[in-house]
XYZ file of C-alpha atoms in Angstrom:
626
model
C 0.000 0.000 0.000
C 1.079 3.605 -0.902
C 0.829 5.757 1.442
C 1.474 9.615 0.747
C 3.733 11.549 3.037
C 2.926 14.380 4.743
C 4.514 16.741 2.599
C 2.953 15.127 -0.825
C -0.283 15.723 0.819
C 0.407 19.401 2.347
C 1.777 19.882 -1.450
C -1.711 18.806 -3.035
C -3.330 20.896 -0.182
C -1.998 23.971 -1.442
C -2.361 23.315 -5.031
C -6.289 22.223 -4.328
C -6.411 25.144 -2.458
C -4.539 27.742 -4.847
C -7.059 26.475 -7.562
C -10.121 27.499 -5.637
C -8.900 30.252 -4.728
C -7.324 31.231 -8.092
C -8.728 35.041 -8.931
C -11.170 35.732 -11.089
C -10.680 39.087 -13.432
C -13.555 39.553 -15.986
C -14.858 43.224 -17.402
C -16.539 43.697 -17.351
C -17.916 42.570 -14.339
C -20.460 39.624 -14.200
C -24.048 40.032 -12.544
C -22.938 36.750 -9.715
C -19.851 34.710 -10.009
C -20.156 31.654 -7.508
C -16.461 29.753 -7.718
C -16.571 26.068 -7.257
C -13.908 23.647 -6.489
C -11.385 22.638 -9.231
C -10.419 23.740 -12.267
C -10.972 21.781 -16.337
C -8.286 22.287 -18.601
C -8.247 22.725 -22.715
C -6.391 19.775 -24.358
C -6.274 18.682 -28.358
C -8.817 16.045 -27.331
C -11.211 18.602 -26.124
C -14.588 18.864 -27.855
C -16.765 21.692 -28.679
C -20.405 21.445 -29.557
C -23.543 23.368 -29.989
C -27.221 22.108 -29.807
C -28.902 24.554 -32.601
C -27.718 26.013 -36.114
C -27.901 29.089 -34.578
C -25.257 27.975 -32.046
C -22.736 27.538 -34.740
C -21.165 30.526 -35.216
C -19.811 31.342 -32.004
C -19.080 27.537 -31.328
C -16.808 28.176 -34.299
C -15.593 31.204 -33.693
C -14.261 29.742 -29.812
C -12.544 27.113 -31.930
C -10.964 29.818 -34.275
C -10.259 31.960 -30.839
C -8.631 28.907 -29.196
C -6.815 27.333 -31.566
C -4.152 30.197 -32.862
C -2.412 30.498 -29.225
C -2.924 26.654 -28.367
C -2.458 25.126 -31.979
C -4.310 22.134 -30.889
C -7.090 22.305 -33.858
C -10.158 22.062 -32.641
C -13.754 21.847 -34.400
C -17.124 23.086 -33.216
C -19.714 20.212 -34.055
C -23.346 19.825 -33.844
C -24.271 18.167 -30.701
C -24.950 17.947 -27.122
C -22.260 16.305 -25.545
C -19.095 18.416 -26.482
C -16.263 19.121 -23.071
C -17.247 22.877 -24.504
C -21.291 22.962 -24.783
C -23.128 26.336 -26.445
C -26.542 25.842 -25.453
C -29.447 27.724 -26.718
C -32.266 27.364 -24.740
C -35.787 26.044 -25.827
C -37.726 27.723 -23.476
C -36.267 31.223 -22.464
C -34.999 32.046 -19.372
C -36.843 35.586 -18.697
C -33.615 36.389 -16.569
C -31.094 36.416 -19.383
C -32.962 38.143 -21.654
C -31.662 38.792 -25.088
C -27.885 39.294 -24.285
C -27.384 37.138 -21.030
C -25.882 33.698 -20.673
C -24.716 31.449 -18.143
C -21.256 29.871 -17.581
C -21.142 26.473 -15.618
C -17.499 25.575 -15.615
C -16.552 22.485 -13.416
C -13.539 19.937 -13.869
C -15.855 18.431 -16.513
C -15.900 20.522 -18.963
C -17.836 23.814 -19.759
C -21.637 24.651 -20.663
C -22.284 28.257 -21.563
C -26.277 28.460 -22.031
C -27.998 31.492 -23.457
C -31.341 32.436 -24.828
C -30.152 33.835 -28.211
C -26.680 34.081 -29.750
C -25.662 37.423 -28.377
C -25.453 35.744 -25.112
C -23.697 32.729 -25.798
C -21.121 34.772 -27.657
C -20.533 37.240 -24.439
C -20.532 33.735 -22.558
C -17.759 33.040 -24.913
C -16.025 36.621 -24.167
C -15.894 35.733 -20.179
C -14.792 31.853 -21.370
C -11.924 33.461 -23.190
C -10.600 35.373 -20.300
C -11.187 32.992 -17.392
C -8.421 31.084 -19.192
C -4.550 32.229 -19.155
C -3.567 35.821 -20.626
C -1.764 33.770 -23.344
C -4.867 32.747 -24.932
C -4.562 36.438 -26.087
C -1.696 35.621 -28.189
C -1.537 36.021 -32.275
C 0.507 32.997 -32.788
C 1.174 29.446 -30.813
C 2.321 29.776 -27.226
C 2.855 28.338 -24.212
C 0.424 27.738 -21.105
C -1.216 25.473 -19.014
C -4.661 26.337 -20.984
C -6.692 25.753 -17.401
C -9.581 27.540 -16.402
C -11.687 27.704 -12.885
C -14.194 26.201 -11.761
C -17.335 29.115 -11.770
C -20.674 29.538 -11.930
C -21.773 32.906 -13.706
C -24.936 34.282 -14.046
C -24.917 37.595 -16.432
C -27.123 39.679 -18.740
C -26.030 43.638 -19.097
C -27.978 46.344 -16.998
C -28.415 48.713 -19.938
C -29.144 47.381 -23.984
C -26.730 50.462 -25.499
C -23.506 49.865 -24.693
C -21.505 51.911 -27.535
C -18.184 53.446 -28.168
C -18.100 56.457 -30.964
C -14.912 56.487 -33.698
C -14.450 59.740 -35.231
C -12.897 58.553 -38.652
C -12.927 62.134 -40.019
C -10.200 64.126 -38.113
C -8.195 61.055 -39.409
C -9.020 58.503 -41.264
C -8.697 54.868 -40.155
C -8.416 51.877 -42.717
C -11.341 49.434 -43.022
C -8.649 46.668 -41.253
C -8.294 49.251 -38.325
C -12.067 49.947 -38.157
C -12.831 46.028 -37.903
C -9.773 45.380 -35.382
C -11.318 48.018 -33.142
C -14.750 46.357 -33.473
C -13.028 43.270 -32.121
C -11.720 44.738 -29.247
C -14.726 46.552 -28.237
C -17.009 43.391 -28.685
C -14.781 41.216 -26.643
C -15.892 43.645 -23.941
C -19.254 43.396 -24.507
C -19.873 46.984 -26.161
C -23.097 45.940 -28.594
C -22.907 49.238 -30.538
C -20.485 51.102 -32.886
C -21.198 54.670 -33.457
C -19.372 55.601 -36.796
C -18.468 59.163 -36.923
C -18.237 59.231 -40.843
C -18.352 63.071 -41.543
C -17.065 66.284 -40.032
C -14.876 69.496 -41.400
C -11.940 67.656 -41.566
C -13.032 65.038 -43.905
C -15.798 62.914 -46.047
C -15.608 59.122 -45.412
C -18.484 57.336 -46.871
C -19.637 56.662 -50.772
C -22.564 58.296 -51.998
C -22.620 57.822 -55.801
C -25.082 59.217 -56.583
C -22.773 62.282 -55.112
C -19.193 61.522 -56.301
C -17.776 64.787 -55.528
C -18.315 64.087 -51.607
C -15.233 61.519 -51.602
C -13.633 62.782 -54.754
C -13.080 66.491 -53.004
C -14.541 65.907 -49.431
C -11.974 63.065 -48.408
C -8.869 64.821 -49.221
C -7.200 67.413 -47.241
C -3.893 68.912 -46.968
C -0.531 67.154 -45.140
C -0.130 68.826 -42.020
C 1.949 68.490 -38.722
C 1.223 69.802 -35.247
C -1.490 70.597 -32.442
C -4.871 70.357 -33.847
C -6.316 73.567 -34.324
C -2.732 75.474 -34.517
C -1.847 73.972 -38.007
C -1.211 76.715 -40.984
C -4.637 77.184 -43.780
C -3.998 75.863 -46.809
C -2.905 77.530 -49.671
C -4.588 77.990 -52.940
C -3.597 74.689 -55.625
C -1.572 73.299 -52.609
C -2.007 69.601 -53.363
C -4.315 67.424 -51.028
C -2.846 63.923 -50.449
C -4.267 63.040 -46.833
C -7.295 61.162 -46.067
C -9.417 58.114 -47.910
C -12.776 57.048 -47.644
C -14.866 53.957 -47.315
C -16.382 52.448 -50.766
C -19.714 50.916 -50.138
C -18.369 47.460 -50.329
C -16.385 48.170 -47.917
C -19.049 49.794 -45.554
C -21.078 46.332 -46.469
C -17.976 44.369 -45.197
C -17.346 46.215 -41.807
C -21.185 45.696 -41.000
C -20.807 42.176 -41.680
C -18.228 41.724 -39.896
C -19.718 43.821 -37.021
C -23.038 41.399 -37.136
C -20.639 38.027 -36.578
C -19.298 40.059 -33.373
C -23.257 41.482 -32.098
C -22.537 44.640 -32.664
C -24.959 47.627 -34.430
C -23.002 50.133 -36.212
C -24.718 53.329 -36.255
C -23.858 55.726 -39.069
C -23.248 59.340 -38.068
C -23.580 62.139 -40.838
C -23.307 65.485 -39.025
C -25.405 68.191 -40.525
C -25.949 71.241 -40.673
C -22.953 72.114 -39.302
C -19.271 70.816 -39.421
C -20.129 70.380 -42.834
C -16.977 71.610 -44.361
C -16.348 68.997 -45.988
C -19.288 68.773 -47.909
C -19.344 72.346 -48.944
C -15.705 71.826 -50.246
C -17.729 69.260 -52.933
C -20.193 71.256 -53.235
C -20.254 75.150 -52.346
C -23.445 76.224 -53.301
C -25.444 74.421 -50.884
C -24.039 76.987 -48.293
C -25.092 80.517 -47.552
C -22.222 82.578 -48.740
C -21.563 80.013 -51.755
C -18.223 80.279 -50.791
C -15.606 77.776 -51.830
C -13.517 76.558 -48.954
C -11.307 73.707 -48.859
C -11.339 70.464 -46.325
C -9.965 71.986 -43.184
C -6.432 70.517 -42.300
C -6.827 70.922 -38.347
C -6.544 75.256 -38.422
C -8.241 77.588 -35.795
C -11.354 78.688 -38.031
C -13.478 79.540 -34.966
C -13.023 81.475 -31.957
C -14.896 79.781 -28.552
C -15.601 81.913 -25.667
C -15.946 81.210 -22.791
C -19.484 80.561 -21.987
C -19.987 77.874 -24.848
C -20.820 80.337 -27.903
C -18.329 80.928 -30.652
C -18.190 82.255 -34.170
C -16.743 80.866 -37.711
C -14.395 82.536 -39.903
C -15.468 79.977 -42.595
C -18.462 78.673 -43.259
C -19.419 75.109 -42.174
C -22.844 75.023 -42.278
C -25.401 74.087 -45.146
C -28.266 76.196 -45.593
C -31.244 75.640 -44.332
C -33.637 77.407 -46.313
C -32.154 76.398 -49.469
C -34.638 73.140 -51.023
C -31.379 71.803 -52.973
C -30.118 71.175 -49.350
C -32.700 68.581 -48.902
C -32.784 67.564 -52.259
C -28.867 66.753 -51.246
C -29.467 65.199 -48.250
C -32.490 62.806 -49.510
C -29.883 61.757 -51.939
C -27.022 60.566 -49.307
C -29.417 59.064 -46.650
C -31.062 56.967 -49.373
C -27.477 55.401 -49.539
C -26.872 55.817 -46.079
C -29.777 53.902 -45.237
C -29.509 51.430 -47.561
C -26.239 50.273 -45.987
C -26.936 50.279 -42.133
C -29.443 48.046 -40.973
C -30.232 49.217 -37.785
C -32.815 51.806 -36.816
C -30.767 55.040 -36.560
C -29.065 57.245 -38.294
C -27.635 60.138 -36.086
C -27.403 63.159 -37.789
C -25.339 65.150 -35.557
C -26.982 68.643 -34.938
C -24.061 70.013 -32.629
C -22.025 73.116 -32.526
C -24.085 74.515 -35.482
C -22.995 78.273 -36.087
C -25.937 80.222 -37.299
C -24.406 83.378 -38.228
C -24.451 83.194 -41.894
C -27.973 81.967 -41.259
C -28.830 85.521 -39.559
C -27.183 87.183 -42.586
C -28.544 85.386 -45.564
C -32.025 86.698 -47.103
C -33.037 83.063 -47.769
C -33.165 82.266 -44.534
C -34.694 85.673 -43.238
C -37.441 85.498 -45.492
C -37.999 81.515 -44.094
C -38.175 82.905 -40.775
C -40.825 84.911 -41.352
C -42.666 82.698 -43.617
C -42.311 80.145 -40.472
C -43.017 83.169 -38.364
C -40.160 83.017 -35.799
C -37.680 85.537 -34.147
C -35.199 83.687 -33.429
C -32.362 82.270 -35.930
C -31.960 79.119 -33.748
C -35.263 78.051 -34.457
C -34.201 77.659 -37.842
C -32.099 74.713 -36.923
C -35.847 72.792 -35.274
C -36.815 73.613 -38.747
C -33.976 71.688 -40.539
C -33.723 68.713 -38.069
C -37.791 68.839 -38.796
C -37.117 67.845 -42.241
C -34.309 65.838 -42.045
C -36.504 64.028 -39.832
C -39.153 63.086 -42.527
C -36.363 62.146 -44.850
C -34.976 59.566 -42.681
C -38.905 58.568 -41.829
C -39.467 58.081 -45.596
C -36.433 55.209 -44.853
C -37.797 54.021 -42.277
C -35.360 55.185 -40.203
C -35.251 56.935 -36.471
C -32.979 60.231 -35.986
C -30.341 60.511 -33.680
C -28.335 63.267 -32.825
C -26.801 65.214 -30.517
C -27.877 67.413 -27.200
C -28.250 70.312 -29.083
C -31.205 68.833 -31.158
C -33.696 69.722 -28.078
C -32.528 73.220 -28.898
C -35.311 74.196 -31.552
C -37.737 71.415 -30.562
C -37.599 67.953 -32.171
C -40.426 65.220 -32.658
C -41.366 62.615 -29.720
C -39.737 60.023 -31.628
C -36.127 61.454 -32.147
C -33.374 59.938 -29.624
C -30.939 62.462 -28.136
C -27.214 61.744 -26.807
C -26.371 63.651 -23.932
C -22.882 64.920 -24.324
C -22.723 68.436 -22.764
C -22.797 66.998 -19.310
C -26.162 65.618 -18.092
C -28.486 67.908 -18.206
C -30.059 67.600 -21.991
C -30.412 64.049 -21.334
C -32.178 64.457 -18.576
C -34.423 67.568 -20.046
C -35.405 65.019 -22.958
C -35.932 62.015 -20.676
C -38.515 63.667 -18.738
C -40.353 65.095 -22.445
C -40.383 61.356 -23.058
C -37.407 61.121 -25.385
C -35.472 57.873 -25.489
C -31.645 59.115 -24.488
C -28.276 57.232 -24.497
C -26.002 59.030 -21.848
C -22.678 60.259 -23.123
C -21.173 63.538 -20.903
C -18.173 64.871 -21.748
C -17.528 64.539 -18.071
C -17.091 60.996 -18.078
C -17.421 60.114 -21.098
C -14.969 61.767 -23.835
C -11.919 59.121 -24.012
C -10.132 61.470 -26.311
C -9.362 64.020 -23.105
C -5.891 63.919 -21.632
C -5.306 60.809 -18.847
C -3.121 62.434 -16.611
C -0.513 65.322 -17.130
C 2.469 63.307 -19.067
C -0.733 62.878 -21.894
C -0.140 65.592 -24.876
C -2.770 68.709 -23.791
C -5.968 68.217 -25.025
C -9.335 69.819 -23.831
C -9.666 68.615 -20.750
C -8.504 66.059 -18.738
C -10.567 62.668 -17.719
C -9.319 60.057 -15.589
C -10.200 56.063 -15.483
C -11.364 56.544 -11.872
C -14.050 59.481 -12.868
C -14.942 57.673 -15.929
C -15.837 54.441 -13.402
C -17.792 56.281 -11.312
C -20.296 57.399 -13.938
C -23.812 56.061 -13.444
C -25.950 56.946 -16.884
C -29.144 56.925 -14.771
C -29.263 60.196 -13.201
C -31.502 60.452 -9.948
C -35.634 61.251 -10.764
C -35.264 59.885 -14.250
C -37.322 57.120 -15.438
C -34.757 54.643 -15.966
C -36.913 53.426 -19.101
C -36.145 56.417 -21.049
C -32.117 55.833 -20.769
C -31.398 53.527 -23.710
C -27.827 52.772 -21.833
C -24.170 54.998 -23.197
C -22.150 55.513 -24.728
C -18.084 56.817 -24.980
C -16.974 58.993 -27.804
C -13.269 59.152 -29.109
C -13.034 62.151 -30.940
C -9.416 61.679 -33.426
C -8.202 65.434 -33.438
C -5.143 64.270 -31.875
C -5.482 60.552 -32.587
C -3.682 59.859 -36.211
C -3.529 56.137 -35.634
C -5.494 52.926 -34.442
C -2.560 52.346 -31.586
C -2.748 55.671 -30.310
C -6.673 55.084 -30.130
C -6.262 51.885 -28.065
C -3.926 53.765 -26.114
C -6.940 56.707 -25.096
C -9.227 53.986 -25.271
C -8.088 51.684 -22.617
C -8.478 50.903 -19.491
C -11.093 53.894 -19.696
C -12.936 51.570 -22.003
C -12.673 48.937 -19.613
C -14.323 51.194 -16.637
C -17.330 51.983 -18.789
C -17.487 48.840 -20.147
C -18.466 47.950 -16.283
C -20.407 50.920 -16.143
C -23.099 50.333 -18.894
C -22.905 46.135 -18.462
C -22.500 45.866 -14.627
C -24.833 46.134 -12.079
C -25.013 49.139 -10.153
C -24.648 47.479 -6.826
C -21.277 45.721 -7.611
C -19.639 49.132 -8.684
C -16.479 49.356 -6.376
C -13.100 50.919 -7.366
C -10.744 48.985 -5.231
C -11.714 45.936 -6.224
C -11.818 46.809 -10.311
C -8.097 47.954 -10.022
C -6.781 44.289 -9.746
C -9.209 43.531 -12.635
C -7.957 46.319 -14.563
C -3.953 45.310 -14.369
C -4.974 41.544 -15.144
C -5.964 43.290 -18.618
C -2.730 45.084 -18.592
C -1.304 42.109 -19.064
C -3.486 40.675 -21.298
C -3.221 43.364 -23.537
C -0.037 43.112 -23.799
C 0.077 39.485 -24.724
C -2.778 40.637 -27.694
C -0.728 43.315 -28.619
C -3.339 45.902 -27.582
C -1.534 49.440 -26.103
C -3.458 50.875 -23.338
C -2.361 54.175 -21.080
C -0.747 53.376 -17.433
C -1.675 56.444 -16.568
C -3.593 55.011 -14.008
C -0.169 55.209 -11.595
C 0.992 58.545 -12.191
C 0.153 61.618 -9.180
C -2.867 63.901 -8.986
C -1.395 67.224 -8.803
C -3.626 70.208 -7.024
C -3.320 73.486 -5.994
C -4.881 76.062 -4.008
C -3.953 79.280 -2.504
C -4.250 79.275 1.238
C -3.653 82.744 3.198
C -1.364 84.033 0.188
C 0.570 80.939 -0.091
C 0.714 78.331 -3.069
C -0.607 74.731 -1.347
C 0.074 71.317 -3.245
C -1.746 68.530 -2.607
C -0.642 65.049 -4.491
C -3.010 62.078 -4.554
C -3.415 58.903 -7.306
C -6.287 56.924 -8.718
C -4.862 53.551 -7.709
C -4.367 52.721 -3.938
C -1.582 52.317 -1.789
C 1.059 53.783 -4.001
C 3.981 55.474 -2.308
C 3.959 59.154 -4.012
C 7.293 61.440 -3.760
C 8.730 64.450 -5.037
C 11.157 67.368 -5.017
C 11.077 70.838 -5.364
C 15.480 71.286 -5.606
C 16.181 69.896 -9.239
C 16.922 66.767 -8.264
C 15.282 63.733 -9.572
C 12.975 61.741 -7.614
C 12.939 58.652 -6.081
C 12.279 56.554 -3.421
C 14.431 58.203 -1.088
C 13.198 61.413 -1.683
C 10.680 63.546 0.297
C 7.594 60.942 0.792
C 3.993 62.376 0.419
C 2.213 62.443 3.144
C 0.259 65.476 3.912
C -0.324 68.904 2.323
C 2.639 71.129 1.508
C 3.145 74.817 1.953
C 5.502 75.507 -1.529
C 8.002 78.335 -1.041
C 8.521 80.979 -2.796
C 10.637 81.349 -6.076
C 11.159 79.491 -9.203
C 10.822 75.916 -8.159
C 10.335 72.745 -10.426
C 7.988 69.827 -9.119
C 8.754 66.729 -9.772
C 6.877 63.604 -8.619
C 6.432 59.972 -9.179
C 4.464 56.817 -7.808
C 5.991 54.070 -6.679
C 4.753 49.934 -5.677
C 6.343 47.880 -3.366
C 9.659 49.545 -3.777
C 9.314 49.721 -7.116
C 8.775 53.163 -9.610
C 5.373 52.092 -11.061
C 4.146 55.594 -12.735
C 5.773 58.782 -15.077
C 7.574 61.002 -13.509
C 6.132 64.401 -13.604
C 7.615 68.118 -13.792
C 5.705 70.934 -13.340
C 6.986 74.449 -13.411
C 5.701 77.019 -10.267
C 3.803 79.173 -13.087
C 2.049 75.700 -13.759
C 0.872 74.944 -10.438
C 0.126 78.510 -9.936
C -2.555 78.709 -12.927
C -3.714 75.348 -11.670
C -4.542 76.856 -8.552
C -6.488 79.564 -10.461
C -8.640 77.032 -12.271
């Protein structure tokens, strides 16, 4: 008889133990996890099945995701009996709903069950990353492909769950537009807002409208802050920018379907239409040629949220070729994007060629209003029966509410809260997208190049899209936007994307209830790490210092805090460098007079974990002023 020693069984002990305990790091965050005891791992011999047709695809698609880091070549077949099981259930589970699954993983094998596809691919999304990061990788690797025992229980708390691309400010590929799809789907976003025309370029087909992409796509090469660059110059030649051929549009929406995910179109009208009016110049008031703007300053914004153009981006609204125009491109439009919207923008419209032109004077008083911003009710009015006619819904932005809109029209909420909740309470439907926490193209911390404004992954977190005496009913879910002024390529997106993507992917998914900061952190750096095995960039500016300053009885205060707990924070004020034998953080500091530099970094278990930091006194001193 064999009888283990004591140390053989302390040994398994530990192991048995380590397995049960072994942490579990989804986003975003599941509705109940219960972990069991044990673990199953993924061999060559393991099977995959589904029970319907309609189970195939992601069956197949775990194969495909499993097979290029394992190289064990796997097949999804019909059946019920595979160590992988996709389950669609015969009777519905009212629970789950349309997007919700379960996940019963035990040393047996797995059985993700769901009452459509949607949900058994997002049970496929948390299968993926209950197993090692490795499974991340583009090409074979090597890992002890083991998973946890778990029960999980999940269906999303709101049914919008989007992330905006701005593809006009700079124009992404149709292989970078589907990559970023991928990412966002593996986080369970269900909805692609596609920001396909601005000032700064025209991205879509229209043919019945060639000039659009033939003039509207192209634009100038130039360098620099957005917004400081130099005009362009008459017969300069225009080699930047591309567009999207309708095939193409046809094979990103495809490929957005396989992954659940609506994409919803975005033409912005009537203004930022720049771009347009470069085609086609007489659909504006002034008739003005202009050329695709290159990233120049042609508006001055003051401070209370008005501003004026010095060139004109707006089409004219009491011109009838306008909607002759626009009848042509959302027949196209429409014809492309099967889902219910179209937004049509409707922000940051300047209306002072409107106040100057005698087409639109005489409208006004044919319409019998005072005021020139009623003219833009008027046009979103129409544009409103031309979508209609395609049996279509508008969408647009806050400022829509601004000259009164239909009860059917659906408003995002970007200037804070406030519009959203305005049109919630008139009965709109609303999909909740502040700048506040929502606008992932904002500076991270201070090492980020300046931007507008600054956002970090903590604030972004702590969003809740239902604001309090709102009828929950009326918020569709929301939404984050990544405007591309300062983004020129799809790694510097992932970069402002993540983990701030990861936080709001909790946000609209998650329950309320489970909402808790401390313990997302650890989930957060396990997707560090998995990015990096995917080859996915992502900001750490998670580690680096809060810097604030006040002025306290005539003297400059600092006060230094960070978004992730228990890091170690110090600094200098003497030109030296910083490190961890430097002055250590601890309380509020009194900063002397003079011309001294700050510098400060974070630092973990020893360890320098964040940037460092410099800030000159006039810095801090006009921080203290904000």
């Amino acid at each position: 008889m064999n009888i283990p020693s004591v140390g053989s069984l302390f040994l398994f002990f530990l192991v048995h133990v380590a397995s049960a305990q072994q942490p579990i790091h989804l986003i975003p965050q599941p509705v109940d996890v219960q972990p069991q005891q044990g673990t199953f791992t993924i061999s060559k011999t393991t099977t995959i099945s589904y029970n319907q047709p309609k189970a195939q695809a992601v069956a197949a698609m775990t194969a495909q995701q499993l097979n290029t880091p394992t190289g064990f070549g796997l097949n999804a077949k019909s059946g019920k009996k595979g160590a992988i099981q996709f389950d669609l259930n015969a009777t519905p589970n009212p629970k789950l709903g349309k997007e919700g699954y379960t996940l019963d993983a035990s040393s047996k094998g797995v059985v993700i069950t769901a009452n459509e596809p949607a949900g058994l691919f997002y049970g496929m999304q948390s299968l993926i990353q209950l197993l090692p990061k490795e499974i991340e990788s583009k090409k074979p690797a090597s890992a002890a492909w083991t998973l946890p025992a778990v029960r999980i229980t999940d269906y999303p708390r709101f049914a919008w769950r989007g992330i905006m691309l701005d593809v006009s400010r700079h124009f992404f590929s149709k292989e970078d537009v589907k990559k970023y799809i991928d990412e966002i789907a593996k986080l369970k976003y269900n909805t692609f807002h596609w920001h396909l025309s601005d000032d700064n370029g025209w991205r879509i087909e229209i043919k019945s409208l060639p000039k659009l992409t033939e003039v509207g796509a192209w634009r100038v090469q130039r360098s620099g802050h957005f917004g400081d660059r130099l005009d362009p110059k008459p017969g300069e030649a225009v080699p930047y920018g591309g567009f999207y051929t309708q095939e193409d549009i046809k094979e990103v929406v495809k490929f957005a379907q396989d992954r659940n995910v609506t994409i919803v179109p975005e033409i912005d009208v009537p203004g930022h239409s720049m771009a347009a009016l470069a085609a086609y110049p007489e659909l504006s008031c002034t008739k003005t040629p202009v050329m695709v703007n290159p990233g120049t300053a042609f508006a001055t914004w003051y401070g209370n949220g008005t501003f004026k153009m010095f060139q004109e981006n707006t089409l004219n609204p009491s011109d009838e070729k306008v909607y002759e125009f626009l009848d042509k491109v959302f027949t196209e439009v429409a014809a492309l994007f099967p889902n219910p919207y179209i937004h049509v923008g409707g922000d940051e419209c300047y209306k002072g060629y409107w106040a100057q032109d005698p087409g639109c004077q005489a409208l006004m008083k044919q319409l019998n209003i005072r005021h020139v911003e009623d003219l833009q009710g008027y046009f979103m009015n129409r544009v409103e029966k031309i979508l209609k006619a395609k049996g279509k819904k508008l969408l647009g932005w806050d400022e829509i509410l601004e000259g009164g809109i239909s009860p059917e029209a659906t408003l995002m909420s970007w200037r804070g809260i406030k519009g959203g909740i305005e049109a919630a309470q008139m009965g709109h439907d609303v999909v909740m997208t502040p700048s506040t926490f929502a606008y992932i193209d904002y500076q991270q911390s201070d090492v980020d190049p300046p931007i507008y404004a600054m956002l970090r992954t903590k604030k972004s977190y702590s969003f809740d899209p239902v604001p309090e005496g709102v009828d929950a009913k009326h918020i569709l879910g929301g939404q984050a936007n990544l405007w591309t002024e300062q983004i020129p390529t799809l790694r510097y997106a992932e970069y402002m994307t993540y983990p701030r993507g990861w936080a709001l992917a909790d946000v609209y998914w998650s329950p309320k209830e489970s909402k808790n900061w401390e313990k997302f952190v650890p989930r957060m750096e396990a997707h560090f790490d998995r990015a990096d095995v995917a080859q996915v960039n992502y900001s750490r500016a998670v580690y680096d210092a809060i810097i604030k300053t006040s002025q306290k009885n005539g003297k400059l205060v600092l006060e230094l805090d960070s978004e992730v707990p228990n890091l170690d924070i110090y600094y200098t004020i003497d030109d030296t460098m910083p490190d961890a034998f430097s002055t250590k953080y601890r309380q509020a500091v009194e900063l002397p007079e003079g011309p001294i530099t700050l510098r400060v970094i974070t630092y973990r278990a020893g360890k320098p974990i964040g940037h460092l930091i410099v800030m000159s006194r006039d810095a801090l001193q006009k921080r203290a002023g904000r």
